Tab-separated table of C-alpha atoms in Angstrom:
chain	number	residue	atom	x	y	z
N	3	MET	CA	-0.193	0.109	0.005
N	4	PRO	CA	1.047	3.289	-1.085
N	5	THR	CA	3.086	5.257	1.942
N	6	ASP	CA	-0.370	8.405	0.748
N	7	VAL	CA	-2.802	5.472	2.068
N	8	ALA	CA	-3.693	4.516	5.686
N	9	SER	CA	-6.121	1.936	6.951
N	10	LEU	CA	-8.664	3.254	9.586
N	11	THR	CA	-8.903	1.286	12.873
N	12	ARG	CA	-11.612	0.623	14.009
N	13	GLU	CA	-12.097	3.012	16.368
N	14	GLU	CA	-11.095	6.057	13.640
N	15	CYS	CA	-13.935	4.732	11.948
N	16	TRP	CA	-16.502	4.643	15.009
N	17	GLU	CA	-15.366	8.334	14.947
N	18	LEU	CA	-16.131	9.720	11.467
N	19	LEU	CA	-19.274	7.719	11.980
N	20	GLN	CA	-20.617	9.643	14.997
N	21	ARG	CA	-19.121	13.104	13.453
N	22	GLU	CA	-20.808	12.747	10.244
N	23	GLU	CA	-25.022	12.142	9.456
N	24	PHE	CA	-25.183	11.799	5.943
N	25	GLY	CA	-23.680	8.570	3.510
N	26	ARG	CA	-25.014	6.834	1.050
N	27	LEU	CA	-26.543	3.172	1.337
N	28	ALA	CA	-26.371	0.405	-1.695
N	29	TYR	CA	-28.079	-2.323	-2.078
N	30	GLY	CA	-29.429	-5.308	-4.132
N	31	LEU	CA	-33.014	-6.024	-5.624
N	32	ASP	CA	-33.767	-8.711	-8.277
N	33	GLY	CA	-30.501	-8.715	-9.534
N	34	GLU	CA	-30.200	-5.150	-9.657
N	35	THR	CA	-27.690	-2.527	-7.538
N	36	TYR	CA	-29.271	0.380	-6.574
N	37	ILE	CA	-27.882	3.200	-4.198
N	38	VAL	CA	-29.483	6.097	-2.365
N	39	PRO	CA	-28.366	8.987	0.358
N	40	ILE	CA	-29.326	9.231	4.107
N	41	ASN	CA	-29.576	10.353	6.963
N	42	TYR	CA	-28.175	8.288	9.877
N	43	ALA	CA	-27.249	8.628	13.256
N	44	VAL	CA	-24.662	5.994	15.552
N	45	ASP	CA	-26.964	4.252	18.011
N	46	GLU	CA	-25.334	1.461	20.199
N	47	GLY	CA	-23.033	-0.056	17.376
N	48	ARG	CA	-25.900	-0.010	14.825
N	49	LEU	CA	-25.991	2.891	12.257
N	50	VAL	CA	-29.711	4.038	12.485
N	51	PHE	CA	-31.782	5.552	9.690
N	52	ARG	CA	-35.886	6.514	9.339
N	53	THR	CA	-37.606	5.391	5.772
N	54	ALA	CA	-40.747	4.975	3.925
N	55	GLU	CA	-42.453	2.072	2.371
N	56	GLY	CA	-41.342	0.611	-0.915
N	57	SER	CA	-38.845	-1.094	-2.838
N	58	LYS	CA	-36.056	0.463	-0.991
N	59	LEU	CA	-37.244	-0.828	2.927
N	60	SER	CA	-39.089	-4.942	1.378
N	61	ALA	CA	-34.744	-4.787	-0.110
N	62	ILE	CA	-32.895	-4.189	2.539
N	63	LEU	CA	-35.072	-6.025	5.101
N	64	ARG	CA	-34.889	-9.181	2.471
N	65	GLY	CA	-32.141	-10.414	4.808
N	66	GLY	CA	-28.919	-9.432	2.958
N	67	THR	CA	-26.016	-7.558	3.470
N	68	VAL	CA	-26.603	-3.909	2.698
N	69	ALA	CA	-23.606	-1.430	1.903
N	70	PHE	CA	-22.717	1.913	3.558
N	71	GLU	CA	-20.539	4.703	3.100
N	72	ILE	CA	-19.230	7.965	4.423
N	73	ASP	CA	-16.826	10.262	4.088
N	74	ASP	CA	-15.216	13.145	5.278
N	75	ILE	CA	-13.084	15.478	1.615
N	76	GLY	CA	-11.019	17.934	2.679
N	77	PRO	CA	-8.440	20.073	0.296
N	78	GLU	CA	-5.305	17.716	1.172
N	79	TRP	CA	-7.115	14.667	2.473
N	80	ALA	CA	-9.771	12.385	2.123
N	81	SER	CA	-11.660	10.013	4.290
N	82	SER	CA	-14.431	7.236	3.812
N	83	VAL	CA	-15.564	4.528	6.373
N	84	ILE	CA	-17.549	2.001	4.255
N	85	VAL	CA	-19.493	-0.654	6.649
N	86	ARG	CA	-21.723	-3.413	5.602
N	87	GLY	CA	-23.855	-5.755	7.336
N	88	PRO	CA	-27.630	-6.953	7.531
N	89	ALA	CA	-30.511	-4.506	7.845
N	90	VAL	CA	-33.216	-5.086	10.486
N	91	GLU	CA	-36.533	-3.058	10.651
N	92	LEU	CA	-37.278	-2.013	14.867
N	93	SER	CA	-39.770	-2.076	16.631
N	94	GLU	CA	-42.484	0.570	17.526
N	95	GLU	CA	-40.990	0.449	20.563
N	96	GLU	CA	-37.057	0.874	19.515
N	97	ALA	CA	-38.338	3.337	16.695
N	98	ARG	CA	-39.372	5.715	19.909
N	99	TRP	CA	-35.849	5.473	20.966
N	100	ALA	CA	-34.537	6.775	17.691
N	101	ASP	CA	-36.074	9.843	18.530
N	102	GLN	CA	-33.908	10.049	21.094
N	103	LEU	CA	-30.897	10.363	18.592
N	104	ARG	CA	-30.570	12.846	15.892
N	105	LEU	CA	-32.258	11.054	13.562
N	106	ARG	CA	-35.030	13.913	12.665
N	107	PRO	CA	-35.360	13.584	9.081
N	108	TRP	CA	-33.757	16.007	7.014
N	109	ILE	CA	-36.713	16.867	5.127
N	110	ARG	CA	-40.407	16.991	6.195
N	111	SER	CA	-41.358	13.598	4.573
N	112	GLU	CA	-43.022	10.193	6.124
N	113	LYS	CA	-40.591	7.893	6.723
N	114	GLN	CA	-42.095	5.667	9.046
N	115	HIS	CA	-40.248	2.778	9.670
N	116	VAL	CA	-36.682	2.987	11.428
N	117	VAL	CA	-34.194	0.378	10.103
N	118	ALA	CA	-30.335	-0.587	11.465
N	119	ILE	CA	-27.631	-1.948	10.174
N	120	THR	CA	-25.231	-4.039	12.795
N	121	PRO	CA	-21.862	-3.863	10.893
N	122	THR	CA	-20.435	-7.086	10.365
N	123	GLU	CA	-17.842	-5.860	8.174
N	124	MET	CA	-16.164	-2.392	8.698
N	125	SER	CA	-13.063	-0.342	7.037
N	126	GLY	CA	-11.660	2.567	6.736
N	127	LEU	CA	-8.617	4.670	4.469
N	128	ARG	CA	-7.179	7.976	4.729
N	129	TYR	CA	-5.937	9.172	1.104
N	130	ARG	CA	-3.845	12.058	0.492
N	131	LEU	CA	-4.904	13.517	-2.499
N	132	HIS	CA	-3.043	14.307	-5.578
N	133	ARG	CA	-5.203	16.550	-8.073
N	134	PRO	CA	-2.580	17.769	-9.909
N	135	TRP	CA	-5.286	19.789	-12.007
N	136	ARG	CA	-6.225	21.990	-9.718
N	137	SER	CA	-4.522	24.722	-10.092
N	138	MET	CA	-5.200	24.744	-13.738
N	139	MET	CA	-9.668	24.931	-12.771
N	140	PRO	CA	-11.511	28.550	-12.227
N	141	GLN	CA	-11.356	29.091	-8.730
N	142	PRO	CA	-14.558	29.354	-7.277
O	21	MET	CA	-43.780	15.820	-2.986
O	22	PRO	CA	-43.221	17.917	-0.043
O	23	THR	CA	-42.059	21.720	-1.438
O	24	ASP	CA	-38.934	21.403	0.142
O	25	VAL	CA	-37.874	18.658	-2.178
O	26	ALA	CA	-37.241	18.982	-6.018
O	27	SER	CA	-36.189	17.020	-8.958
O	28	LEU	CA	-32.894	18.254	-10.640
O	29	THR	CA	-33.225	18.401	-14.254
O	30	ARG	CA	-31.387	16.554	-16.186
O	31	GLU	CA	-29.277	19.486	-17.041
O	32	GLU	CA	-29.041	19.498	-13.986
O	33	CYS	CA	-27.506	16.174	-13.158
O	34	TRP	CA	-24.355	16.892	-15.892
O	35	GLU	CA	-24.046	20.053	-14.590
O	36	LEU	CA	-22.999	18.317	-10.915
O	37	LEU	CA	-22.090	15.498	-12.098
O	38	GLN	CA	-18.831	18.070	-14.917
O	39	ARG	CA	-18.422	19.823	-10.846
O	40	GLU	CA	-17.930	17.154	-8.809
O	41	GLU	CA	-15.018	14.599	-9.367
O	42	PHE	CA	-15.972	12.152	-5.741
O	43	GLY	CA	-18.940	9.963	-5.700
O	44	ARG	CA	-19.796	6.250	-4.436
O	45	LEU	CA	-19.758	3.071	-6.466
O	46	ALA	CA	-22.589	0.422	-5.619
O	47	TYR	CA	-21.929	-2.788	-7.049
O	48	GLY	CA	-23.073	-6.834	-7.242
O	49	LEU	CA	-21.203	-9.390	-6.431
O	50	ASP	CA	-22.127	-13.452	-5.860
O	51	GLY	CA	-25.750	-11.896	-4.719
O	52	GLU	CA	-23.766	-9.672	-2.147
O	53	THR	CA	-23.885	-5.240	-2.479
O	54	TYR	CA	-20.846	-3.759	-2.041
O	55	ILE	CA	-19.885	0.261	-2.394
O	56	VAL	CA	-16.324	1.889	-3.266
O	57	PRO	CA	-15.586	5.812	-3.248
O	58	ILE	CA	-14.832	5.906	-6.632
O	59	ASN	CA	-12.606	9.686	-8.447
O	60	TYR	CA	-13.953	10.151	-11.907
O	61	ALA	CA	-14.593	12.514	-14.538
O	62	VAL	CA	-17.263	13.455	-17.282
O	63	ASP	CA	-16.563	12.246	-20.747
O	64	GLU	CA	-18.832	12.651	-23.450
O	65	GLY	CA	-22.060	11.863	-21.578
O	66	ARG	CA	-20.187	8.802	-19.684
O	67	LEU	CA	-18.738	8.814	-16.039
O	68	VAL	CA	-15.202	7.349	-16.198
O	69	PHE	CA	-13.105	5.950	-14.172
O	70	ARG	CA	-9.878	4.469	-13.219
O	71	THR	CA	-9.119	0.908	-10.857
O	72	ALA	CA	-7.075	-1.995	-10.351
O	73	GLU	CA	-7.579	-4.987	-11.684
O	74	GLY	CA	-9.908	-6.936	-8.720
O	75	SER	CA	-13.381	-8.315	-7.986
O	76	LYS	CA	-14.736	-4.879	-8.239
O	77	LEU	CA	-13.076	-4.656	-12.285
O	78	SER	CA	-14.649	-8.490	-12.530
O	79	ALA	CA	-18.039	-7.479	-11.189
O	80	ILE	CA	-19.010	-4.284	-12.347
O	81	LEU	CA	-18.002	-5.133	-16.113
O	82	ARG	CA	-20.366	-8.898	-15.891
O	83	GLY	CA	-22.798	-7.235	-18.207
O	84	GLY	CA	-24.581	-5.601	-14.600
O	85	THR	CA	-25.949	-2.306	-13.547
O	86	VAL	CA	-23.746	-0.262	-11.740
O	87	ALA	CA	-25.052	2.537	-9.473
O	88	PHE	CA	-23.510	5.440	-8.896
O	89	GLU	CA	-24.169	8.464	-6.399
O	90	ILE	CA	-22.706	12.161	-5.837
O	91	ASP	CA	-24.129	14.865	-3.874
O	92	ASP	CA	-23.341	17.970	-2.791
O	93	ILE	CA	-24.388	19.357	0.443
O	94	GLY	CA	-24.004	22.752	2.151
O	95	PRO	CA	-25.164	24.067	5.643
O	96	GLU	CA	-28.983	24.673	4.124
O	97	TRP	CA	-29.193	22.658	1.001
O	98	ALA	CA	-27.819	19.781	-0.374
O	99	SER	CA	-28.350	18.223	-3.574
O	100	SER	CA	-28.132	14.291	-4.857
O	101	VAL	CA	-27.539	12.995	-8.019
O	102	ILE	CA	-28.025	9.247	-8.742
O	103	VAL	CA	-27.214	7.328	-11.965
O	104	ARG	CA	-27.048	3.877	-13.304
O	105	GLY	CA	-26.125	2.195	-15.632
O	106	PRO	CA	-23.860	-0.898	-17.437
O	107	ALA	CA	-19.802	-0.197	-17.238
O	108	VAL	CA	-17.590	-1.155	-19.901
O	109	GLU	CA	-13.765	-1.295	-19.805
O	110	LEU	CA	-11.722	0.893	-22.453
O	111	SER	CA	-9.794	-0.009	-25.145
O	112	GLU	CA	-6.061	1.339	-24.669
O	113	GLU	CA	-6.657	4.035	-27.214
O	114	GLU	CA	-9.436	5.106	-25.606
O	115	ALA	CA	-8.097	4.957	-22.181
O	116	ARG	CA	-5.262	6.478	-23.276
O	117	TRP	CA	-7.951	9.654	-24.265
O	118	ALA	CA	-9.120	10.047	-20.219
O	119	ASP	CA	-5.306	11.027	-19.224
O	120	GLN	CA	-6.161	14.116	-21.254
O	121	LEU	CA	-9.463	14.312	-18.919
O	122	ARG	CA	-9.023	15.676	-15.309
O	123	LEU	CA	-8.421	11.536	-14.161
O	124	ARG	CA	-5.339	11.218	-12.895
O	125	PRO	CA	-5.675	9.215	-9.656
O	126	TRP	CA	-6.080	10.994	-6.884
O	127	ILE	CA	-3.666	8.783	-4.723
O	128	ARG	CA	-0.917	7.608	-5.862
O	129	SER	CA	-1.187	3.398	-6.625
O	130	GLU	CA	-1.603	1.057	-9.965
O	131	LYS	CA	-4.458	1.923	-11.308
O	132	GLN	CA	-4.505	0.613	-14.715
O	133	HIS	CA	-8.031	0.162	-16.257
O	134	VAL	CA	-9.904	2.686	-17.290
O	135	VAL	CA	-13.884	1.691	-17.252
O	136	ALA	CA	-17.016	4.474	-18.254
O	137	ILE	CA	-20.776	4.198	-17.193
O	138	THR	CA	-23.187	4.950	-19.309
O	139	PRO	CA	-26.007	6.290	-17.993
O	140	THR	CA	-29.620	4.545	-18.303
O	141	GLU	CA	-31.111	6.178	-15.410
O	142	MET	CA	-30.665	9.446	-13.963
O	143	SER	CA	-32.062	11.277	-11.759
O	144	GLY	CA	-31.174	14.524	-9.045
O	145	LEU	CA	-33.204	15.600	-6.013
O	146	ARG	CA	-32.307	19.170	-4.521
O	147	TYR	CA	-33.578	19.303	-0.549
O	148	ARG	CA	-34.186	21.720	1.823
O	149	LEU	CA	-32.406	20.437	4.507
O	150	HIS	CA	-33.775	20.659	8.467
O	151	ARG	CA	-31.714	20.138	10.796
O	152	PRO	CA	-33.095	21.105	14.214
O	153	TRP	CA	-30.566	19.341	16.453
O	154	ARG	CA	-28.070	21.244	15.277
O	155	SER	CA	-27.898	24.975	17.736
O	156	MET	CA	-27.761	21.480	20.214
O	157	MET	CA	-24.619	20.261	18.792
O	158	PRO	CA	-20.712	21.696	20.007
O	159	GLN	CA	-19.513	24.063	17.419
O	160	PRO	CA	-16.229	22.917	16.181
C-alpha cells in the first residue's frame, strides 16, 4: 500500500461515523444494484436511519447484506468508511428510542420505518489527495 | 412530494456531475452488494474512472448495472445525483484519451484499467435541510 494511503482503525471508523450524519446506502433488489443517500445516526454500535415504505425497505429487509459509505473530503486528505451488514426494522418501541437520537429527518416527508444496520464488516481509509489539475481549474 | 424537495432536471444532474470529481460506486457480486468511493470524470456523456484489477473490476464488467452517486451538501441545501447503467472497460486507445481528462488518480497507486459507465437512468434531488439538533451540538 502506498504511503499516502492509511487504513483507519476500527475506533477511527466509529469516530467518523459518529461525526457524520449523511451517508449512502447500497442494496440489491432482483439482481440489480441501487444506491441512495440517507441521513443516519449511530446508536449502540448500529447505524440507524428512517425510511418510507417501498422497494428500498423491502429490499434491505430481505435479509441480505447492505453496504453503507460515508466520507469526509478535505483539500488535502479524504477519509472514507465502508460498512457492510444485515439491516433489520426496529420495533415501535425501539423506534421511539431513535427519536432521542439526532435522527429527525433532514427533509419533511413521511418516513415511518426505522431501520438499523449492524456492521459485520467495517473498513476505513485515509488518502492524501493529489489533484494536479486543481491549479488549472477556474476558482469559485 | 413536499415543497422542500425538488427534482433536478437532466441538465442540472449533468452540471453537478461535471462539477464534482468524487462519487460512490455500488455493485453486486455473487448476491452481495458493495460500495466504494471513486474519483471520476465526465467524458462525452459517460462517467469514466480508473480501477485496479480485482473483484470490483470483475463485478462491474459482468454486464450488470452499477449504481453511482454524487452529492453536494451545503449548510441549508443538499443535492444528490444517482446514475445507473452498464459499465465497460475502455480499450487502451480510449484509455489514453482518459489521460486528457482530469482523471489522474487522487492517490498514487496502480490503477491501470479505465472503466466507463453509460447512464441509462439518472435522477437528482435537491433538499432543503432541517437540522433542528444543530443548535444543540458542540460547535467546531
